[in-house]
Amino acid sequence: MSRWGAGRGASAPEGSDASVLAVVVADGEPASEDAGVARRADLLVAADGGARWLAAQGLRPNLVVGDLDSLDRREIERLQESGARVVPQPAEKDASDTELAVEAAITAGADRIVLVGAFGGSRVDHELANLMLLVEPGFSQVDLRLQRSSTLVRGISGNRSLVIEAEVGETVTLLPLGSDAIGVSTRGLRYALDQETLLMGRSRGLSNVVIGQPASVSIRAGSLLVIEIGKSMEGES
Amino acid sequence: MSRWGAGRGASAPEGSDASVLAVVVADGEPASEDAGVARRADLLVAADGGARWLAAQGLRPNLVVGDLDSLDRREIERLQESGARVVPQPAEKDASDTELAVEAAITAGADRIVLVGAFGGSRVDHELANLMLLVEPGFSQVDLRLQRSSTLVRGISGNRSLVIEAEVGETVTLLPLGSDAIGVSTRGLRYALDQETLLMGRSRGLSNVVIGQPASVSIRAGSLLVIEIGKSMEGES
């Protein structure tokens, strides 16, 4: 599975040198392989305790955003000494540290954002809140994706299409989130859809398979999560 | 955190002897503590490979539902010899094994269903599809909950309320799923809501805290996931 972020991917406009890749590290449990994309970031943003995982990888964030309840004072001082800008947030806020960190990355000029540490941990509520950022209209102007090891999650809403990056034989799941997904069409997938409706709450779009490239999915209205699962996750279904 | 299923809980109608508790075991990664509720089930349903986890706990399902791609022939024969009814499903179906297993439990007369092995595993697409069953109108006639160790997830839709089972000091997250949640009111929670709207995709309802009992949440329209996180998960935020 060719991972976006491994260079200037298909998502970057042709001939554009202005693309800024931000990697946002949430305070979940990133996979050790996720350090790779963090190393390639133009801008590295830690959501609160995500800074600790970065330190363990020998990486330092450009920016630390959050209520800082997961970091002690020594850790915060060390981050500041290393040149990181620390942006404290009130503890009683209406947005998660991760949401604020994604907003900070956009404000800083990122147009591609990979969020790691966002799922796969033990807090299913944080995980769900993070997945929902993918269908949040406020973030639709950037290419936002959640990554953990060889699993990649993106969202599409409205009248858009997405090039699937998974390779032939790999799994692609299409799940409506936020509403039914209307007018869903696919290309290059085993179970083809042609202007069909995927109902929210139903699992019809689970475990499709790439059979030809380029594979893609488009949607006319509503919102859809596109989950690509690379070879290394196989056999776990 | 008083776990429903530990006896005739508050959810069972007063004086009713007819309540049937089904435990459905999905093919994810149940926690070892989840064996407790499985032992108390009136009806034990395995979704495909969920039967293997049950066998490891010394339990045998009454019913095995799925395309059986996760079980080999010897395992299936052994299940049948033990008295389990095996209901094979076509591999190319529009519903997940878990969804079909929940449907089978309802058909068999269950009015309370605990689904274990449904989240916390490595397949985020299966996990999401399982969580979405909680706001699926087809299942609204039963008390359906997902459980993993001391995390409990339920859904409410339409004009309903729910008694919160978490104890004082424990965490409750309210997350709209499927649409904005309209007219949300809470009782006994630190960050009180009074006829408010929680926006889909926003994390305002993350990490509320029980401060008084009985705590409850109600909703006028839309759908909401109610995620309760017991003491043993604390310190992981």
CSV table of C-alpha atoms in Angstrom, one decimal:
chain,number,residue,atom,x,y,z
A,1,MET,CA,0.0,0.0,0.0
A,2,SER,CA,1.6,3.2,-1.1
A,3,ARG,CA,1.4,5.6,1.8
A,4,TRP,CA,0.7,9.2,1.1
A,5,GLY,CA,3.3,11.3,2.9
A,6,ALA,CA,6.1,9.1,1.5
A,7,GLY,CA,6.8,12.0,-0.8
A,8,ARG,CA,4.8,14.4,-2.8
A,9,GLY,CA,1.7,12.1,-3.4
A,10,ALA,CA,-1.1,12.1,-5.9
A,11,SER,CA,-3.0,14.5,-3.6
A,12,ALA,CA,-0.6,17.4,-4.1
A,13,PRO,CA,-1.4,19.7,-7.0
A,14,GLU,CA,0.8,19.2,-10.1
A,15,GLY,CA,3.9,21.4,-10.0
A,16,SER,CA,3.0,22.8,-6.6
A,17,ASP,CA,5.8,23.4,-4.3
A,18,ALA,CA,3.6,25.1,-1.7
A,19,SER,CA,2.2,21.9,-0.2
A,20,VAL,CA,2.8,21.8,3.6
A,21,LEU,CA,2.6,18.4,5.4
A,22,ALA,CA,1.7,18.6,9.0
A,23,VAL,CA,1.7,15.6,11.2
A,24,VAL,CA,-0.5,15.9,14.3
A,25,VAL,CA,0.3,13.5,17.1
A,26,ALA,CA,-2.7,12.8,19.4
A,27,ASP,CA,-2.4,11.3,22.9
A,28,GLY,CA,-3.5,7.8,21.9
A,29,GLU,CA,-1.3,4.9,21.0
A,30,PRO,CA,0.5,5.5,17.7
A,31,ALA,CA,2.1,2.5,16.1
A,32,SER,CA,5.9,2.5,16.0
A,33,GLU,CA,5.7,2.6,12.2
A,34,ASP,CA,3.9,5.9,12.5
A,35,ALA,CA,7.3,7.6,13.4
A,36,GLY,CA,8.1,7.4,9.6
A,37,VAL,CA,5.6,10.0,8.5
A,38,ALA,CA,6.3,12.1,11.6
A,39,ARG,CA,9.9,12.4,10.4
A,40,ARG,CA,8.8,13.7,7.0
A,41,ALA,CA,6.6,16.4,8.4
A,42,ASP,CA,7.1,20.1,7.5
A,43,LEU,CA,5.3,20.9,10.7
A,44,LEU,CA,5.1,18.6,13.7
A,45,VAL,CA,2.2,19.3,16.1
A,46,ALA,CA,1.7,17.5,19.4
A,47,ALA,CA,-1.7,17.4,21.0
A,48,ASP,CA,-0.8,17.5,24.7
A,49,GLY,CA,0.7,14.1,25.7
A,50,GLY,CA,1.4,13.3,22.1
A,51,ALA,CA,4.7,15.2,22.8
A,52,ARG,CA,5.8,12.3,25.0
A,53,TRP,CA,5.5,9.7,22.2
A,54,LEU,CA,7.5,12.1,19.9
A,55,ALA,CA,10.2,12.4,22.5
A,56,ALA,CA,10.5,8.6,22.7
A,57,GLN,CA,11.0,8.6,18.9
A,58,GLY,CA,13.7,11.2,19.2
A,59,LEU,CA,11.5,13.9,17.6
A,60,ARG,CA,10.6,17.3,18.8
A,61,PRO,CA,7.4,19.1,17.9
A,62,ASN,CA,7.2,22.6,16.4
A,63,LEU,CA,4.0,23.2,18.3
A,64,VAL,CA,2.4,21.7,21.4
A,65,VAL,CA,-1.4,22.4,21.8
A,66,GLY,CA,-3.7,21.3,24.6
A,67,ASP,CA,-4.7,21.8,28.2
A,68,LEU,CA,-1.3,20.2,29.2
A,69,ASP,CA,-2.9,18.0,31.8
A,70,SER,CA,-0.9,15.0,30.4
A,71,LEU,CA,2.5,16.7,30.6
A,72,ASP,CA,4.3,17.7,33.8
A,73,ARG,CA,6.1,21.0,34.2
A,74,ARG,CA,9.6,19.6,33.6
A,75,GLU,CA,8.4,18.1,30.3
A,76,ILE,CA,6.9,21.4,29.2
A,77,GLU,CA,10.1,23.3,30.1
A,78,ARG,CA,12.2,20.8,28.2
A,79,LEU,CA,9.9,21.2,25.2
A,80,GLN,CA,10.2,24.9,25.3
A,81,GLU,CA,14.0,24.7,25.6
A,82,SER,CA,14.1,22.5,22.5
A,83,GLY,CA,12.4,25.3,20.6
A,84,ALA,CA,8.8,24.1,20.6
A,85,ARG,CA,6.1,26.7,20.8
A,86,VAL,CA,3.7,25.6,23.6
A,87,VAL,CA,0.1,26.9,23.2
A,88,PRO,CA,-1.9,26.2,26.4
A,89,GLN,CA,-5.6,25.8,26.2
A,90,PRO,CA,-8.2,26.1,29.0
A,91,ALA,CA,-9.1,22.7,30.6
A,92,GLU,CA,-12.8,23.4,30.4
A,93,LYS,CA,-13.2,23.8,26.6
A,94,ASP,CA,-15.6,22.6,24.1
A,95,ALA,CA,-13.1,21.0,21.7
A,96,SER,CA,-10.6,18.2,22.2
A,97,ASP,CA,-6.9,18.8,22.3
A,98,THR,CA,-6.7,16.9,19.0
A,99,GLU,CA,-9.3,19.1,17.3
A,100,LEU,CA,-7.4,22.2,18.5
A,101,ALA,CA,-4.1,20.8,17.3
A,102,VAL,CA,-5.6,20.2,13.8
A,103,GLU,CA,-7.0,23.7,13.8
A,104,ALA,CA,-3.5,25.0,14.8
A,105,ALA,CA,-1.9,23.1,11.9
A,106,ILE,CA,-4.4,24.7,9.5
A,107,THR,CA,-3.8,28.1,10.9
A,108,ALA,CA,0.0,27.5,10.5
A,109,GLY,CA,-0.5,26.9,6.8
A,110,ALA,CA,-0.8,23.1,6.5
A,111,ASP,CA,-2.8,21.8,3.5
A,112,ARG,CA,-2.1,18.1,4.2
A,113,ILE,CA,-2.5,16.7,7.7
A,114,VAL,CA,-1.8,13.2,8.9
A,115,LEU,CA,-3.1,12.6,12.3
A,116,VAL,CA,-1.4,9.7,14.2
A,117,GLY,CA,-2.3,8.3,17.7
A,118,ALA,CA,-5.9,9.0,16.9
A,119,PHE,CA,-7.3,5.4,17.0
A,120,GLY,CA,-6.2,2.0,18.2
A,121,GLY,CA,-5.9,3.1,21.8
A,122,SER,CA,-8.1,2.1,24.8
A,123,ARG,CA,-10.4,5.1,24.8
A,124,VAL,CA,-13.1,4.4,22.3
A,125,ASP,CA,-14.7,7.9,23.0
A,126,HIS,CA,-11.6,9.7,22.0
A,127,GLU,CA,-11.2,7.5,19.0
A,128,LEU,CA,-14.7,8.2,17.7
A,129,ALA,CA,-14.4,11.9,18.3
A,130,ASN,CA,-11.2,11.8,16.3
A,131,LEU,CA,-12.8,9.9,13.4
A,132,MET,CA,-15.6,12.4,13.3
A,133,LEU,CA,-13.1,15.2,12.5
A,134,LEU,CA,-12.9,13.6,9.1
A,135,VAL,CA,-16.5,14.6,8.2
A,136,GLU,CA,-16.3,18.0,10.0
A,137,PRO,CA,-17.1,20.7,7.4
A,138,GLY,CA,-14.7,23.1,9.1
A,139,PHE,CA,-11.8,20.8,8.0
A,140,SER,CA,-12.9,20.1,4.5
A,141,GLN,CA,-10.5,22.6,2.9
A,142,VAL,CA,-7.5,20.4,3.9
A,143,ASP,CA,-6.5,16.8,3.0
A,144,LEU,CA,-6.9,15.3,6.5
A,145,ARG,CA,-6.2,11.6,7.2
A,146,LEU,CA,-5.9,9.4,10.2
A,147,GLN,CA,-3.1,6.8,10.1
A,148,ARG,CA,-2.1,3.9,12.2
A,149,SER,CA,0.4,1.5,10.9
A,150,SER,CA,-1.0,0.3,7.5
A,151,THR,CA,-4.6,1.5,8.2
A,152,LEU,CA,-5.5,4.8,6.7
A,153,VAL,CA,-8.9,6.6,7.2
A,154,ARG,CA,-10.2,9.5,5.2
A,155,GLY,CA,-13.6,11.1,4.8
A,156,ILE,CA,-15.5,12.5,1.9
A,157,SER,CA,-18.6,14.7,2.0
A,158,GLY,CA,-20.7,16.4,-0.6
A,159,ASN,CA,-19.9,16.1,-4.3
A,160,ARG,CA,-16.4,14.7,-4.2
A,161,SER,CA,-14.2,11.8,-5.2
A,162,LEU,CA,-11.1,10.2,-3.7
A,163,VAL,CA,-8.3,8.2,-5.3
A,164,ILE,CA,-7.9,4.9,-3.3
A,165,GLU,CA,-4.2,4.3,-2.4
A,166,ALA,CA,-4.6,0.6,-1.3
A,167,GLU,CA,-3.0,-1.9,-3.7
A,168,VAL,CA,-4.7,-4.7,-5.5
A,169,GLY,CA,-5.9,-7.3,-3.0
A,170,GLU,CA,-6.1,-4.9,-0.1
A,171,THR,CA,-9.2,-4.1,1.8
A,172,VAL,CA,-11.3,-0.9,1.5
A,173,THR,CA,-14.3,-0.3,3.8
A,174,LEU,CA,-16.9,2.5,2.9
A,175,LEU,CA,-18.9,3.6,6.0
A,176,PRO,CA,-21.5,6.4,6.0
A,177,LEU,CA,-20.9,8.7,8.9
A,178,GLY,CA,-23.1,11.5,9.9
A,179,SER,CA,-25.8,10.7,7.4
A,180,ASP,CA,-26.6,8.2,4.6
A,181,ALA,CA,-24.2,8.4,1.8
A,182,ILE,CA,-26.0,9.2,-1.5
A,183,GLY,CA,-24.9,8.5,-5.0
A,184,VAL,CA,-21.8,6.4,-4.1
A,185,SER,CA,-19.9,5.1,-7.1
A,186,THR,CA,-16.7,3.1,-7.1
A,187,ARG,CA,-14.0,2.2,-9.6
A,188,GLY,CA,-11.5,-0.7,-9.2
A,189,LEU,CA,-13.3,-2.4,-6.3
A,190,ARG,CA,-14.7,-6.0,-6.3
A,191,TYR,CA,-18.1,-5.1,-5.1
A,192,ALA,CA,-18.9,-2.2,-7.4
A,193,LEU,CA,-21.3,0.6,-6.5
A,194,ASP,CA,-23.0,2.7,-9.2
A,195,GLN,CA,-24.8,5.8,-7.9
A,196,GLU,CA,-26.0,3.8,-4.9
A,197,THR,CA,-27.1,4.8,-1.4
A,198,LEU,CA,-25.2,3.4,1.7
A,199,LEU,CA,-27.4,3.6,4.7
A,200,MET,CA,-26.0,5.0,7.9
A,201,GLY,CA,-25.8,2.2,10.5
A,202,ARG,CA,-25.6,-0.6,8.0
A,203,SER,CA,-22.5,-2.5,7.2
A,204,ARG,CA,-22.9,-3.1,3.4
A,205,GLY,CA,-19.7,-1.2,2.6
A,206,LEU,CA,-17.5,-3.4,4.9
A,207,SER,CA,-14.5,-5.2,3.5
A,208,ASN,CA,-14.5,-4.3,-0.2
A,209,VAL,CA,-11.3,-5.3,-2.1
A,210,VAL,CA,-9.2,-3.4,-4.6
A,211,ILE,CA,-9.1,-5.3,-7.9
A,212,GLY,CA,-7.8,-2.7,-10.4
A,213,GLN,CA,-5.9,0.6,-10.4
A,214,PRO,CA,-6.5,3.4,-10.2
A,215,ALA,CA,-9.3,2.7,-7.8
A,216,SER,CA,-11.6,5.5,-6.6
A,217,VAL,CA,-14.8,6.3,-4.8
A,218,SER,CA,-17.1,9.2,-5.3
A,219,ILE,CA,-20.1,10.5,-3.5
A,220,ARG,CA,-22.9,12.9,-4.5
A,221,ALA,CA,-24.2,13.9,-1.1
A,222,GLY,CA,-23.8,12.9,2.6
A,223,SER,CA,-20.6,11.8,4.2
A,224,LEU,CA,-18.5,8.6,3.9
A,225,LEU,CA,-15.5,7.3,5.8
A,226,VAL,CA,-13.0,5.5,3.5
A,227,ILE,CA,-10.9,3.0,5.4
A,228,GLU,CA,-8.0,1.4,3.7
A,229,ILE,CA,-6.3,-1.6,5.3
A,230,GLY,CA,-2.9,-2.6,4.1
A,231,LYS,CA,-1.5,-6.1,3.7
A,232,SER,CA,0.1,-6.2,7.1
A,233,MET,CA,-3.3,-6.1,8.7
A,234,GLU,CA,-4.6,-9.1,6.8
A,235,GLY,CA,-5.8,-12.2,8.4
A,236,GLU,CA,-7.2,-10.1,11.3
A,237,SER,CA,-10.8,-9.8,9.9
B,1,MET,CA,-19.4,1.1,38.0
B,2,SER,CA,-22.4,-1.2,38.4
B,3,ARG,CA,-22.5,-3.4,35.3
B,4,TRP,CA,-25.8,-4.2,33.8
B,5,GLY,CA,-26.1,-7.9,33.3
B,6,ALA,CA,-24.8,-8.5,36.8
B,7,GLY,CA,-28.3,-9.5,37.6
B,8,ARG,CA,-31.7,-8.1,36.8
B,9,GLY,CA,-30.6,-4.5,36.3
B,10,ALA,CA,-32.6,-1.3,36.3
B,11,SER,CA,-33.3,-1.8,32.6
B,12,ALA,CA,-35.5,-4.8,33.2
B,13,PRO,CA,-39.2,-3.9,33.7
B,14,GLU,CA,-40.3,-4.2,37.4
B,15,GLY,CA,-41.6,-7.7,38.2
B,16,SER,CA,-40.8,-9.0,34.8
B,17,ASP,CA,-39.5,-12.5,34.6
B,18,ALA,CA,-39.6,-12.5,30.8
B,19,SER,CA,-36.4,-10.6,30.3
B,20,VAL,CA,-34.0,-12.6,28.1
B,21,LEU,CA,-30.3,-11.6,28.2
B,22,ALA,CA,-28.4,-12.5,25.1
B,23,VAL,CA,-24.6,-12.0,24.9
B,24,VAL,CA,-23.3,-11.8,21.3
B,25,VAL,CA,-19.6,-12.4,20.9
B,26,ALA,CA,-18.1,-10.6,17.8
B,27,ASP,CA,-14.8,-11.7,16.3
B,28,GLY,CA,-12.8,-8.8,17.7
B,29,GLU,CA,-10.7,-8.9,20.9
B,30,PRO,CA,-12.9,-9.2,24.0
B,31,ALA,CA,-11.3,-8.4,27.3
B,32,SER,CA,-10.9,-11.4,29.6
B,33,GLU,CA,-13.3,-9.7,32.1
B,34,ASP,CA,-16.0,-9.9,29.4
B,35,ALA,CA,-16.3,-13.6,30.1
B,36,GLY,CA,-18.3,-12.7,33.2
B,37,VAL,CA,-21.3,-11.4,31.4
B,38,ALA,CA,-21.1,-14.2,28.9
B,39,ARG,CA,-21.4,-16.7,31.7
B,40,ARG,CA,-24.7,-15.0,32.8
B,41,ALA,CA,-26.3,-15.1,29.4
B,42,ASP,CA,-29.6,-16.8,28.8
B,43,LEU,CA,-28.6,-17.0,25.2
B,44,LEU,CA,-25.0,-17.1,24.0
B,45,VAL,CA,-24.5,-16.2,20.3
B,46,ALA,CA,-21.1,-16.3,18.5
B,47,ALA,CA,-20.6,-14.2,15.4
B,48,ASP,CA,-18.3,-16.5,13.4
B,49,GLY,CA,-14.8,-16.6,15.0
B,50,GLY,CA,-16.3,-15.3,18.3
B,51,ALA,CA,-16.9,-19.0,19.0
B,52,ARG,CA,-13.1,-19.5,19.4
B,53,TRP,CA,-12.9,-16.9,22.2
B,54,LEU,CA,-15.8,-18.6,23.9
B,55,ALA,CA,-14.2,-22.0,23.7
B,56,ALA,CA,-11.0,-20.5,25.3
B,57,GLN,CA,-13.2,-19.3,28.2
B,58,GLY,CA,-14.7,-22.8,28.5
B,59,LEU,CA,-18.1,-21.6,27.2
B,60,ARG,CA,-20.1,-22.9,24.3
B,61,PRO,CA,-22.5,-20.8,22.3
B,62,ASN,CA,-26.2,-21.7,21.7
B,63,LEU,CA,-26.0,-20.2,18.3
B,64,VAL,CA,-23.2,-19.6,15.8
B,65,VAL,CA,-24.0,-17.1,13.0
B,66,GLY,CA,-21.7,-16.0,10.1
B,67,ASP,CA,-20.1,-16.9,6.9
B,68,LEU,CA,-17.8,-19.2,8.9
B,69,ASP,CA,-14.7,-18.0,7.1
B,70,SER,CA,-13.0,-17.7,10.5
B,71,LEU,CA,-13.6,-21.2,11.7
B,72,ASP,CA,-12.3,-24.5,10.2
B,73,ARG,CA,-14.4,-27.6,9.6
B,74,ARG,CA,-13.2,-29.4,12.7
B,75,GLU,CA,-14.1,-26.4,14.9
B,76,ILE,CA,-17.6,-26.2,13.3
B,77,GLU,CA,-18.1,-30.0,13.8
B,78,ARG,CA,-17.0,-29.7,17.5
B,79,LEU,CA,-19.5,-26.8,18.0
B,80,GLN,CA,-22.3,-28.8,16.5
B,81,GLU,CA,-21.4,-31.9,18.6
B,82,SER,CA,-21.6,-29.6,21.7
B,83,GLY,CA,-25.2,-28.7,20.9
B,84,ALA,CA,-24.6,-25.4,19.2
B,85,ARG,CA,-26.9,-24.5,16.3
B,86,VAL,CA,-24.8,-23.3,13.4
B,87,VAL,CA,-26.5,-20.9,11.0
B,88,PRO,CA,-24.2,-20.4,8.0
B,89,GLN,CA,-24.6,-17.2,6.0
B,90,PRO,CA,-23.4,-16.5,2.4
B,91,ALA,CA,-20.0,-14.9,2.2
B,92,GLU,CA,-21.2,-12.1,-0.1
B,93,LYS,CA,-23.8,-10.5,2.0
B,94,ASP,CA,-24.8,-6.9,2.7
B,95,ALA,CA,-24.6,-7.2,6.5
B,96,SER,CA,-21.7,-8.1,8.9
B,97,ASP,CA,-21.6,-11.3,10.8
B,98,THR,CA,-22.1,-9.3,14.0
B,99,GLU,CA,-25.2,-7.5,12.6
B,100,LEU,CA,-26.7,-10.9,11.6
B,101,ALA,CA,-25.8,-12.3,15.1
B,102,VAL,CA,-27.6,-9.5,16.8
B,103,GLU,CA,-30.6,-10.0,14.5
B,104,ALA,CA,-30.6,-13.7,15.3
B,105,ALA,CA,-30.6,-12.9,19.1
B,106,ILE,CA,-33.6,-10.7,18.6
B,107,THR,CA,-35.4,-13.3,16.6
B,108,ALA,CA,-34.7,-15.8,19.3
B,109,GLY,CA,-36.5,-13.6,21.8
B,110,ALA,CA,-33.7,-11.5,23.5
B,111,ASP,CA,-34.8,-8.1,24.8
B,112,ARG,CA,-31.4,-7.2,26.3
B,113,ILE,CA,-28.2,-7.8,24.3
B,114,VAL,CA,-24.6,-7.2,25.4
B,115,LEU,CA,-22.2,-7.3,22.5
B,116,VAL,CA,-18.6,-8.1,23.4
B,117,GLY,CA,-15.6,-8.3,21.1
B,118,ALA,CA,-17.0,-5.4,19.2
B,119,PHE,CA,-14.4,-2.7,19.8
B,120,GLY,CA,-10.9,-2.5,21.0
B,121,GLY,CA,-9.5,-4.7,18.3
B,122,SER,CA,-7.2,-3.8,15.4
B,123,ARG,CA,-9.9,-3.4,12.7
B,124,VAL,CA,-11.2,0.1,13.0
B,125,ASP,CA,-13.7,-0.5,10.2
B,126,HIS,CA,-15.4,-3.4,12.0
B,127,GLU,CA,-15.3,-1.4,15.2
B,128,LEU,CA,-17.1,1.6,13.6
B,129,ALA,CA,-19.7,-0.7,11.9
B,130,ASN,CA,-20.4,-2.3,15.3
B,131,LEU,CA,-20.8,1.0,17.1
B,132,MET,CA,-23.2,2.2,14.4
B,133,LEU,CA,-25.5,-0.7,15.2
B,134,LEU,CA,-26.4,1.3,18.4
B,135,VAL,CA,-28.1,4.0,16.4
B,136,GLU,CA,-29.7,1.6,13.8
B,137,PRO,CA,-33.5,2.0,14.0
B,138,GLY,CA,-34.0,-1.7,13.3
B,139,PHE,CA,-32.5,-2.5,16.8
B,140,SER,CA,-34.2,0.2,18.8
B,141,GLN,CA,-36.8,-2.2,20.3
B,142,VAL,CA,-34.1,-3.9,22.3
B,143,ASP,CA,-31.7,-2.7,25.0
B,144,LEU,CA,-28.4,-3.2,23.0
B,145,ARG,CA,-25.0,-2.3,24.5
B,146,LEU,CA,-21.4,-2.8,23.6
B,147,GLN,CA,-19.1,-3.7,26.4
B,148,ARG,CA,-15.3,-4.1,26.8
B,149,SER,CA,-13.9,-4.4,30.3
B,150,SER,CA,-15.2,-1.4,32.2
B,151,THR,CA,-16.2,0.6,29.0
B,152,LEU,CA,-19.9,0.5,28.1
B,153,VAL,CA,-21.4,2.0,25.0
B,154,ARG,CA,-25.1,2.6,24.3
B,155,GLY,CA,-27.1,4.7,21.9
B,156,ILE,CA,-30.2,6.8,22.2
B,157,SER,CA,-32.3,8.2,19.3
B,158,GLY,CA,-35.5,10.2,19.1
B,159,ASN,CA,-37.4,11.2,22.1
B,160,ARG,CA,-35.8,9.0,24.8
B,161,SER,CA,-33.8,9.1,28.0
B,162,LEU,CA,-31.2,6.7,29.5
B,163,VAL,CA,-30.1,6.1,33.1
B,164,ILE,CA,-26.3,6.4,33.4
B,165,GLU,CA,-24.8,3.5,35.3
B,166,ALA,CA,-21.3,4.9,35.9
B,167,GLU,CA,-20.5,5.9,39.5
B,168,VAL,CA,-19.7,9.3,40.9
B,169,GLY,CA,-16.3,10.4,39.5
B,170,GLU,CA,-16.4,8.2,36.5
B,171,THR,CA,-16.3,9.5,32.9
B,172,VAL,CA,-19.3,9.8,30.5
B,173,THR,CA,-18.9,10.9,26.9
B,174,LEU,CA,-21.8,12.0,24.8
B,175,LEU,CA,-21.2,11.9,21.0
B,176,PRO,CA,-23.7,12.6,18.3
B,177,LEU,CA,-23.7,9.9,15.7
B,178,GLY,CA,-25.7,9.9,12.5
B,179,SER,CA,-26.8,13.5,12.9
B,180,ASP,CA,-26.7,16.4,15.3
B,181,ALA,CA,-28.3,15.5,18.7
B,182,ILE,CA,-31.1,17.9,19.4
B,183,GLY,CA,-32.5,18.9,22.8
B,184,VAL,CA,-29.9,17.1,24.9
B,185,SER,CA,-30.4,17.4,28.7
B,186,THR,CA,-28.4,15.7,31.5
B,187,ARG,CA,-28.8,15.1,35.2
B,188,GLY,CA,-26.0,14.4,37.6
B,189,LEU,CA,-23.1,15.3,35.3
B,190,ARG,CA,-20.5,18.0,35.9
B,191,TYR,CA,-21.0,19.8,32.6
B,192,ALA,CA,-24.7,20.0,32.6
B,193,LEU,CA,-26.7,20.3,29.3
B,194,ASP,CA,-30.2,21.7,29.2
B,195,GLN,CA,-32.1,21.2,25.9
B,196,GLU,CA,-28.9,21.8,24.0
B,197,THR,CA,-27.7,20.7,20.6
B,198,LEU,CA,-24.5,18.7,20.3
B,199,LEU,CA,-23.1,19.0,16.8
B,200,MET,CA,-22.1,15.9,14.9
B,201,GLY,CA,-18.3,16.0,14.4
B,202,ARG,CA,-17.6,18.3,17.3
B,203,SER,CA,-16.2,16.9,20.6
B,204,ARG,CA,-18.0,19.1,23.1
B,205,GLY,CA,-19.6,16.1,24.9
B,206,LEU,CA,-16.2,14.4,25.5
B,207,SER,CA,-15.2,13.4,29.0
B,208,ASN,CA,-18.1,14.6,31.2
B,209,VAL,CA,-18.1,13.3,34.8
B,210,VAL,CA,-20.8,11.8,37.0
B,211,ILE,CA,-21.3,14.0,40.1
B,212,GLY,CA,-24.6,12.8,41.4
B,213,GLN,CA,-26.9,9.8,41.2
B,214,PRO,CA,-29.2,8.9,39.6
B,215,ALA,CA,-27.5,10.5,36.5
B,216,SER,CA,-29.3,10.4,33.2
B,217,VAL,CA,-29.3,11.8,29.7
B,218,SER,CA,-32.2,12.5,27.4
B,219,ILE,CA,-32.5,13.6,23.8
B,220,ARG,CA,-35.4,15.1,21.8
B,221,ALA,CA,-34.3,14.2,18.3
B,222,GLY,CA,-31.2,12.8,16.5
B,223,SER,CA,-28.9,10.2,17.8
B,224,LEU,CA,-26.3,10.1,20.5
B,225,LEU,CA,-23.8,7.5,21.7
B,226,VAL,CA,-23.4,7.4,25.5
B,227,ILE,CA,-20.0,6.0,26.4
B,228,GLU,CA,-19.3,5.2,30.1
B,229,ILE,CA,-15.8,4.6,31.2
B,230,GLY,CA,-15.3,2.9,34.6
B,231,LYS,CA,-12.6,3.6,37.1
B,232,SER,CA,-10.2,0.9,35.8
B,233,MET,CA,-9.8,2.8,32.6
B,234,GLU,CA,-8.8,6.1,34.4
B,235,GLY,CA,-5.6,7.7,33.9
B,236,GLU,CA,-5.6,6.7,30.2
B,237,SER,CA,-7.2,10.0,28.9
